[in-house]
Coordinates of C-alpha atoms in Angstrom, one line a residue:
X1 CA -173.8 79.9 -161.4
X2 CA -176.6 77.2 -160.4
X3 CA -177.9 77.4 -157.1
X4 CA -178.4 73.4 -156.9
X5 CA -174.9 72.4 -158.0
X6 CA -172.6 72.1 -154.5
X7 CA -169.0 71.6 -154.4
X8 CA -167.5 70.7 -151.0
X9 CA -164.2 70.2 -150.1
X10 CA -163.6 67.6 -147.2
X11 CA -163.2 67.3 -144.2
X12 CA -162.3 71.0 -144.1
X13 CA -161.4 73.9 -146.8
X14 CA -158.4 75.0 -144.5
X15 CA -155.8 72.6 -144.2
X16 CA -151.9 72.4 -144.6
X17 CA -150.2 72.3 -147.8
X18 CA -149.3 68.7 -147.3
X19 CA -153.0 67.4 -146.5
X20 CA -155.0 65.6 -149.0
X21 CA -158.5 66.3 -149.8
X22 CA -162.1 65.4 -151.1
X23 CA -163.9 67.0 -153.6
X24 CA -167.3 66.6 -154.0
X25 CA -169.5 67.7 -156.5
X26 CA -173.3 67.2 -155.7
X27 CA -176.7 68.3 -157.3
X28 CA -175.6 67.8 -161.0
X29 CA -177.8 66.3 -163.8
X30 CA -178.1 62.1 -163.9
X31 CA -174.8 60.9 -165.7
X32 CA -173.9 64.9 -166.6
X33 CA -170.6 65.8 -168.5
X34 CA -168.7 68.7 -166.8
X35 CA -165.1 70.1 -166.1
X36 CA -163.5 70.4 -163.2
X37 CA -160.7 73.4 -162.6
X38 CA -157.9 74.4 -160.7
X39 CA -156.4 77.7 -160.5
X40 CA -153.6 79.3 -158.0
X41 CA -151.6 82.3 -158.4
X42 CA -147.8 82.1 -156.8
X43 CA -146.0 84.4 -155.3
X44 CA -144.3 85.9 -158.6
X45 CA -148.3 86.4 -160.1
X46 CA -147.4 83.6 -162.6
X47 CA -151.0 81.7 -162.8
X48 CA -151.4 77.8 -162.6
X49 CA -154.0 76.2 -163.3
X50 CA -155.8 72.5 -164.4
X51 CA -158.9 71.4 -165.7
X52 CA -160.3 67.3 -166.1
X53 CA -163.7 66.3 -167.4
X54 CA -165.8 63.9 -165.6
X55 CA -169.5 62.4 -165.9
X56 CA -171.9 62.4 -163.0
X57 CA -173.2 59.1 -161.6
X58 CA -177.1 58.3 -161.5
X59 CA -177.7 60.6 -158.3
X60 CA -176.1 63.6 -160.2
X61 CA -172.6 63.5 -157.9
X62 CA -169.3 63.1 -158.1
X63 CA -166.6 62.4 -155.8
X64 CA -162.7 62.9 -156.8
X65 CA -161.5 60.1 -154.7
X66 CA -163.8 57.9 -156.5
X67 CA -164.4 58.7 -159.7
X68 CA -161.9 58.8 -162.8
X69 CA -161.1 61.8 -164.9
X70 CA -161.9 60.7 -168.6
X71 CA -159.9 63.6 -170.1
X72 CA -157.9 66.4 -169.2
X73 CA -154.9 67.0 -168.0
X74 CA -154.8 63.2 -165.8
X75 CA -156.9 60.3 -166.9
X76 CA -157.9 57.9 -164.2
X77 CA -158.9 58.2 -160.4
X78 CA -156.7 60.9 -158.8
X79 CA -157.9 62.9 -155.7
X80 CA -155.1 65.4 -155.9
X81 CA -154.9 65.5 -160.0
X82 CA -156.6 69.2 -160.0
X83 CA -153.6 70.3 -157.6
X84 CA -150.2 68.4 -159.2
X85 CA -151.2 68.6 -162.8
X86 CA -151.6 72.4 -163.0
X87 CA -149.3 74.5 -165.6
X88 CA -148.4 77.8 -165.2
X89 CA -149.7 80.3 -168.4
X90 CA -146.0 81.4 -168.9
X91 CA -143.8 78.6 -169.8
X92 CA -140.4 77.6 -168.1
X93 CA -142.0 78.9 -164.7
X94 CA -141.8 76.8 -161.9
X95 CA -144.1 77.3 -158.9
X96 CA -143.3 79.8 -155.8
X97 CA -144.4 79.9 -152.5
X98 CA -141.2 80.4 -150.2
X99 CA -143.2 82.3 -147.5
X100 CA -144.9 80.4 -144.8
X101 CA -147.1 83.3 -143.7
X102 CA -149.4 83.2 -146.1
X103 CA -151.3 80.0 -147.9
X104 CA -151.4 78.7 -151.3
X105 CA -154.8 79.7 -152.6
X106 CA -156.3 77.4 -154.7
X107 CA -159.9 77.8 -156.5
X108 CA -161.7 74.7 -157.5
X109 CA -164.8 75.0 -159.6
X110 CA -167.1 72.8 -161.9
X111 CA -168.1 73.9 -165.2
X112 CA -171.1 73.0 -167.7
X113 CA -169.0 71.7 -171.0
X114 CA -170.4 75.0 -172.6
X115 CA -167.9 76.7 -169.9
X116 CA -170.2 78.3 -167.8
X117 CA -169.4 78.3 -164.0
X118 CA -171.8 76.1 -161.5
X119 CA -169.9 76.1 -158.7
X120 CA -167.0 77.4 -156.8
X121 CA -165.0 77.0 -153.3
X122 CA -161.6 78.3 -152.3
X123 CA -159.2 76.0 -150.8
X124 CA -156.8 77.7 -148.3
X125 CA -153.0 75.2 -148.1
X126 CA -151.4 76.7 -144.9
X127 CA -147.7 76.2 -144.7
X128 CA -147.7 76.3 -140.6
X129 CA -150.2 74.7 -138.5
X130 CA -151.8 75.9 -135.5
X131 CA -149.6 77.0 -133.2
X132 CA -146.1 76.6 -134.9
X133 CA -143.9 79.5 -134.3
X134 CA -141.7 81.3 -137.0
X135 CA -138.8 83.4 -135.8
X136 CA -136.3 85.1 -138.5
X137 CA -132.8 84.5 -137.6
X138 CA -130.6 86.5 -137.7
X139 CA -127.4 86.1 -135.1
X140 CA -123.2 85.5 -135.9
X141 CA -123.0 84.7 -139.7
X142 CA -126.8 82.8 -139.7
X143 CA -129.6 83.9 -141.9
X144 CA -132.6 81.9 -141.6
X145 CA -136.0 81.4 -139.8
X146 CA -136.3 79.0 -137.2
X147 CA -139.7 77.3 -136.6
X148 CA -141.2 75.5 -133.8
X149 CA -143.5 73.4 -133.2
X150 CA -146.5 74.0 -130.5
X151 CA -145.5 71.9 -127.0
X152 CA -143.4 71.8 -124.6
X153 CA -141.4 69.3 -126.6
X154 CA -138.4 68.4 -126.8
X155 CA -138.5 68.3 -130.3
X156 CA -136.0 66.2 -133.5
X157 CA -134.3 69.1 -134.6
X158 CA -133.5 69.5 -138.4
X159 CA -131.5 71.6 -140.4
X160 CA -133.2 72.4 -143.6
X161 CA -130.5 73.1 -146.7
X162 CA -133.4 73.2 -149.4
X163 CA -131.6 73.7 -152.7
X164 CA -128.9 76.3 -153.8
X165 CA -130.8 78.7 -155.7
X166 CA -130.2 81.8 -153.5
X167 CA -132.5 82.8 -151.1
X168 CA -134.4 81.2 -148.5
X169 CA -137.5 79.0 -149.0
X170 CA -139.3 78.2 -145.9
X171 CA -142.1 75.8 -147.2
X172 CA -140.4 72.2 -146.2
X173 CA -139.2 73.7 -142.9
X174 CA -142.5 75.2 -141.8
X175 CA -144.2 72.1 -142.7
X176 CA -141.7 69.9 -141.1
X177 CA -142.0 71.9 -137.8
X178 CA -146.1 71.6 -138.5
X179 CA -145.2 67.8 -138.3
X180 CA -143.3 68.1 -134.9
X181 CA -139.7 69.3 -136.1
X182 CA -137.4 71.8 -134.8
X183 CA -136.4 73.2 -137.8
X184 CA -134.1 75.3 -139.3
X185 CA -133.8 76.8 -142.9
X186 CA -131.1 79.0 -143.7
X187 CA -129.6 80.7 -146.3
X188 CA -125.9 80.7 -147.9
X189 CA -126.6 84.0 -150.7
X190 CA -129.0 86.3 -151.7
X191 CA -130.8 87.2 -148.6
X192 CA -130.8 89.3 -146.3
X193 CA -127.5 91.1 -146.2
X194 CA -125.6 88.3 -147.6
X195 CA -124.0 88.6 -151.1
X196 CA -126.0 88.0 -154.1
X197 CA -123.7 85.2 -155.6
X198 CA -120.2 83.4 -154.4
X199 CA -117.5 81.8 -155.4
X200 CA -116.6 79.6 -152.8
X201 CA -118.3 77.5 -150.0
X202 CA -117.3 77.6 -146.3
X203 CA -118.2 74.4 -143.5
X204 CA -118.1 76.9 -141.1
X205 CA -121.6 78.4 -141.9
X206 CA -123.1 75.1 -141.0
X207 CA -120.8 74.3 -137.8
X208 CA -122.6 77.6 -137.1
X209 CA -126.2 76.8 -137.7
X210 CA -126.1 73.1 -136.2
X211 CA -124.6 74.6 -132.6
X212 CA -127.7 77.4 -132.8
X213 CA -129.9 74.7 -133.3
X214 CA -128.5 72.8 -130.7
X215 CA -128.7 74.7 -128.3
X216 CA -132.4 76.4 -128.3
X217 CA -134.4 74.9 -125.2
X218 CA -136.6 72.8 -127.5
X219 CA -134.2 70.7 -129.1
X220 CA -134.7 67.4 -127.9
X221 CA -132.0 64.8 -130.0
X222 CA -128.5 64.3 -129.4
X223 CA -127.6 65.8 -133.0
X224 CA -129.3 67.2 -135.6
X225 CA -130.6 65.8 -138.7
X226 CA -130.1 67.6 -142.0
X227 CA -132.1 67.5 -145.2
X228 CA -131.3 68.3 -148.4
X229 CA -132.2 68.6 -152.2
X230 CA -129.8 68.9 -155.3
X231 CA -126.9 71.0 -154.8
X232 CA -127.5 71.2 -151.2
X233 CA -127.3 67.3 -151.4
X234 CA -123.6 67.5 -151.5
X235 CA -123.5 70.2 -148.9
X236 CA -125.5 68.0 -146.6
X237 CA -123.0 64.9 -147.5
X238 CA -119.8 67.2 -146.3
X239 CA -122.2 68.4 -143.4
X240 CA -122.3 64.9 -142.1
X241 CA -118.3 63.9 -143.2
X242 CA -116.6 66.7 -141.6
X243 CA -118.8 68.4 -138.9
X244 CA -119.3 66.8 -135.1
X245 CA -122.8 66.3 -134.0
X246 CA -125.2 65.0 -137.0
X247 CA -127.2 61.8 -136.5
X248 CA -129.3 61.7 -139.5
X249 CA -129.0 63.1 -143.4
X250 CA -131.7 62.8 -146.2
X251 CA -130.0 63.4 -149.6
X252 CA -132.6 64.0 -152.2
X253 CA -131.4 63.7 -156.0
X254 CA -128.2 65.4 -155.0
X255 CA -124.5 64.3 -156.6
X256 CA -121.6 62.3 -155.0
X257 CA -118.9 65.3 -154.9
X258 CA -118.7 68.7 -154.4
X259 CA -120.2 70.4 -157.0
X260 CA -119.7 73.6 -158.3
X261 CA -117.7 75.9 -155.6
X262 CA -114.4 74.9 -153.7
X263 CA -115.6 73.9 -149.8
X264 CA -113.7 75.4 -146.9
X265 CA -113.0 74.6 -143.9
X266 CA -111.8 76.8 -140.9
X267 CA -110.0 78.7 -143.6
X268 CA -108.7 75.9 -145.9
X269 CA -109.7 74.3 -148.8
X270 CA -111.2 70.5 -147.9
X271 CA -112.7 69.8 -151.4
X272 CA -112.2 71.2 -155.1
X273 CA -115.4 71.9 -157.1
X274 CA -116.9 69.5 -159.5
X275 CA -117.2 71.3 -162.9
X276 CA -119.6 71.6 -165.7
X277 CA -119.3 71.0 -169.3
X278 CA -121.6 73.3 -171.2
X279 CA -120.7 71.9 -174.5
X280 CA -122.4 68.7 -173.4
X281 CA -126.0 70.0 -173.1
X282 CA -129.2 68.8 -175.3
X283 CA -131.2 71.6 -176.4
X284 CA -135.0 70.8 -176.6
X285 CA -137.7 72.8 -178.7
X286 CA -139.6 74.9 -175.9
X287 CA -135.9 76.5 -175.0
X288 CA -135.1 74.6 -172.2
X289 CA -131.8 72.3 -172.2
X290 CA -131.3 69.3 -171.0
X291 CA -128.0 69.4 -168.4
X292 CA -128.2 65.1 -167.3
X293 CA -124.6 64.6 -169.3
X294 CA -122.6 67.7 -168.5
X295 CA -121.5 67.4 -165.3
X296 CA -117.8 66.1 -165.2
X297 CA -117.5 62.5 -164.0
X298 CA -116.6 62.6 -160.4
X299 CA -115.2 58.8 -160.4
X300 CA -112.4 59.7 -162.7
X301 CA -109.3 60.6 -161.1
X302 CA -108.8 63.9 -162.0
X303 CA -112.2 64.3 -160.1
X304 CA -111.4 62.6 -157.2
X305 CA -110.2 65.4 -154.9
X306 CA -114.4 66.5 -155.1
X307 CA -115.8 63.3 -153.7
X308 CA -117.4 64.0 -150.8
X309 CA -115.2 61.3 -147.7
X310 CA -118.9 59.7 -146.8
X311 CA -117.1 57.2 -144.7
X312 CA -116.2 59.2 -142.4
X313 CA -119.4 59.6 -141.3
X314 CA -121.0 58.4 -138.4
X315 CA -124.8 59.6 -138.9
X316 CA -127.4 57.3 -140.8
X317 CA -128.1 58.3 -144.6
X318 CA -131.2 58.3 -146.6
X319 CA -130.4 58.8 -149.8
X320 CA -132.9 59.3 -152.3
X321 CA -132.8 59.7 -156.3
X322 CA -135.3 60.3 -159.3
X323 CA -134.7 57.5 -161.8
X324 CA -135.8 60.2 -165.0
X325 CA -133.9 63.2 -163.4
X326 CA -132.7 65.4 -166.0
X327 CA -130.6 67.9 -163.9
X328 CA -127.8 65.1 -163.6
X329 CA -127.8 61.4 -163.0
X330 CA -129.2 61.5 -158.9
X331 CA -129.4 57.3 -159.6
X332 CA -125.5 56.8 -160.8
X333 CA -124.3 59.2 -157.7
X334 CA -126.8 57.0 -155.2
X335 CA -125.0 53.4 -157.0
X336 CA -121.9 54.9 -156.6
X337 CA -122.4 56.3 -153.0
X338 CA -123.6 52.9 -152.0
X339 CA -120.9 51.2 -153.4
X340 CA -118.4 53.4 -151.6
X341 CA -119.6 52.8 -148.0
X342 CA -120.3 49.5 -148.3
X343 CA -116.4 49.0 -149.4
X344 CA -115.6 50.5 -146.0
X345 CA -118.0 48.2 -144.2
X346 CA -120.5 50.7 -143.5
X347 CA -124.1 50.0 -143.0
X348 CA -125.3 53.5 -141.8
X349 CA -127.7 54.0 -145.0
X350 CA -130.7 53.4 -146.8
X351 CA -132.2 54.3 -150.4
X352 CA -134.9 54.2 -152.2
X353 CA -135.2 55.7 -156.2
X354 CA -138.5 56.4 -157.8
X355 CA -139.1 55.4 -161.2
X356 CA -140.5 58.2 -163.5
X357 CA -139.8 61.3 -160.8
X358 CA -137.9 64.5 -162.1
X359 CA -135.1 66.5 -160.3
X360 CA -137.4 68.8 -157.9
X361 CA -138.7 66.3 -154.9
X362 CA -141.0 68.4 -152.6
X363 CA -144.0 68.1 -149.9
X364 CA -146.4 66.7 -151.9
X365 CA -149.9 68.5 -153.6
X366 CA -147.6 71.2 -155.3
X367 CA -147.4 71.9 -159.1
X368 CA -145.4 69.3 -161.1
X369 CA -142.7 71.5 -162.6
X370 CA -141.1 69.8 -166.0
X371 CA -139.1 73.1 -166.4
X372 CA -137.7 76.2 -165.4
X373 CA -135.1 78.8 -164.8
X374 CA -131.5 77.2 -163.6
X375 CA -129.4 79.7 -161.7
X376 CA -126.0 78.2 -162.7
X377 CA -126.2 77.8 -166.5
X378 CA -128.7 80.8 -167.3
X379 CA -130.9 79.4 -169.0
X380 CA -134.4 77.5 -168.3
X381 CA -133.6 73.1 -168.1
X382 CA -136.1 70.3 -168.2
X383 CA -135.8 68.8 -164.7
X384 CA -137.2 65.1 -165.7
X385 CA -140.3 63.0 -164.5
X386 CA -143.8 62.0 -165.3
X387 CA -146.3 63.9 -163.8
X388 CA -148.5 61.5 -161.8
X389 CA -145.3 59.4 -161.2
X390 CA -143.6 62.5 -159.7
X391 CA -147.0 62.7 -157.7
X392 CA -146.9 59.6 -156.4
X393 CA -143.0 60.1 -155.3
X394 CA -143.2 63.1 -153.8
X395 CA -146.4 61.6 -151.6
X396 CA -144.3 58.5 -150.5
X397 CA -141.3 60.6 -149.8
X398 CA -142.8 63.0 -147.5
X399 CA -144.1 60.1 -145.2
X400 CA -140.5 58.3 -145.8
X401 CA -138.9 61.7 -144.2
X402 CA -140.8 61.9 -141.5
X403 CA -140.3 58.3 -140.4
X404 CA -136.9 58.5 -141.3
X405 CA -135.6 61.3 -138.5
X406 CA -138.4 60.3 -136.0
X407 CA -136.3 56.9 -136.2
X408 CA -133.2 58.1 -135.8
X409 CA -133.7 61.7 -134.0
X410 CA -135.1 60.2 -130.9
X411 CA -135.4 62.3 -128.3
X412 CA -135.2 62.2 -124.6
X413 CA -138.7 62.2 -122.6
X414 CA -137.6 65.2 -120.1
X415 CA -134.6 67.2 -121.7
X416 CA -132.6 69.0 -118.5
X417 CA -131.6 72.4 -119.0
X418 CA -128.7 74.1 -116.8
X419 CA -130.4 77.2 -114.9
X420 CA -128.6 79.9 -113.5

């Protein structure tokens, strides 16, 4: 390792998982070749990493934000390429980090182009920032973690559906209460004590988790908001249909009906499930399928006892879909969602779709992830995108979210609680 060669991460090597930074590589030879790498391990050991060549300038220096990759895996000027371009060494793995205790590691280094090592700093991408607490929950039917932001508040609260994989990730929620949410993540299966899989859905879960939420001393909106990603999209759509008390829904590449497992409500059946058609997959080369075309057309009238009643509705929607999604067509269920509220003379929405993005939308500076494991049909799928495109989304998106609930979760200066 030379002892001139410096690489400095700026402003800080600490940060939160959603914070951009510069990388600066100074001391180098005039106009020298070298790589640059990226390399993380998740929290299933799976390794990612990236590498791009660049040249020096005259003064021997280069500066990510500044200077363009020449090859690698990005071309062009990206100051985040090392972190969203990185692959994991075992194919169909997409990346983990669920806990918010402990950050993403990341080691950058630059290399000599005969592969030996100059220099080498460790960035640390928290999940929580400074002072945001993190409180499991566990009271009635609820299993989650609550987190809250530092303050006296009050704060938008959020309830935090994530996506239907079993389990419980907390990276959006701790991030969103590192951004000055109330949030709540929570989990319908496999955690905890509750089962590992199910066969049906029930409202009641939610109606649940929205009144906890509601009612902790920091909440500061009228209702809640709720966000959402693929199945939980539809989840979140019902959420807002059927249940009092939610002002604001962000549905992220989700579909129109209710996919998957009948929904109940107080101990009836409100909505059949939307089915799949394995017979309608495209198998790919590296194993993966591709699962866009099997889900059963929820317009048709056999289908139509799935659709999700968004009219009745009277919080605000963002809805957002992927334009190369692979999972199913997010775009077509956006069109027709649209479509359907403006024939009842509603104006309570707003979307936006992002050309060449896949399925999984998430706080930016993550791993692109073209393919993985897909809990319903068994089997790894291709989830769709282009990965600077799907960079680029998942960058405007975060900042759309956060405008989007500070908009319409206002809160009220001094929130009044009843003492005893």
């Amino acid at each position: 390792m030379s002892n001139q060669v410096r690489l400095r991460l700026l402003p800080t090597a600490r940060c939160l998982f959603d914070e951009p930074i510069q990388l600066k590589v100074a001391g180098l030879r005039s106009k020298q070749m070298v790589t640059m790498r990226a390399r993380s391990t998740d929290e299933k050991g799976v390794v990612f990493s990236s590498s791009a060549t660049y040249r020096a300038d005259g003064s021997g220096e280069i500066d990510l934000s500044r200077d363009a990759s020449l090859s690698g895996n990005y071309v062009g000027v990206e100051p985040m390429g090392l972190l969203w371009s990185m692959r994991p060494d075992i194919l169909h793995k997409r990346f983990q980090k669920t806990n918010s205790l402990n950050p993403h590691v990341v080691n950058f280094s630059v290399h000599e182009e005969e592969g030996g090592m100059l220099a080498e700093v460790k960035n640390e991408r928290f999940l929580m920032g400074d002072g945001v607490s993190r409180v499991p929950v566990k009271q009635g039917n609820i299993r989650g973690v609550l987190f809250t932001p530092p303050g006296e508040g009050p704060f938008p609260a959020v309830l935090d559906l994530y996506t239907f994989g079993g389990g419980l990730s907390e990276k959006r929620a701790a991030l969103l209460a590192s951004r000055g949410f109330l949030v709540l993540t929570v989990a319908l299966y496999g955690h905890d004590d509750l089962p590992k899989n199910i066969k049906e859905v029930h409202l009641d879960y939610f109606e649940e988790s929205i009144k906890f939420l509601k009612n902790q001393d920091k909440a500061g909106s009228n209702g809640v908001g709720v966000i959402s990603l693929s199945k939980s999209g539809d989840l979140a759509l019902s959420v807002a249909s059927y249940l009092p008390g939610v002002q604001a829904v962000i549905w992220i590449n989700g579909c129109s009906a209710n996919v998957a497992f009948p929904l109940y409500y107080k101990n009836r059946q409100i909505l059949s499930a939307l089915k799949f058609d394995m017979n309608k997959v495209i198998s790919t080369e590296s194993g993966a399928i591709i699962t866009k075309y099997g889900m059963h057309d929820p317009l048709k009238e056999e289908n139509k006892a799935s659709l999700v009643p968004i009219e009745r509705a009277s919080g605000r929607f963002l809805f957002v879909a992927s334009e190369d999604d692979l999972n199913w067509d997010s775009k077509a269920y956006m069109n027709a969602m649209v479509d359907r509220l403006k024939r009842h003379g509603k104006e309570n929405f707003e979307s936006v779709s992002y050309p060449g993005a896949g399925h999984y939308l998430e706080p930016p500076f993550g791993p692109y992830c073209p393919s993985s494991f897909h809990a319903v049909t068994g089997v790894p799928v291709l989830w769709g995108g282009e990965p600077k495109a799907h960079a680029a989304a998942e960058v405007h998106l975060w900042r759309k979210i956060q405008e989007f609930f500070r908009t319409h979760l206002s809160c009220d200066k001094i929130k009044i609680k009843s003492k005893l």
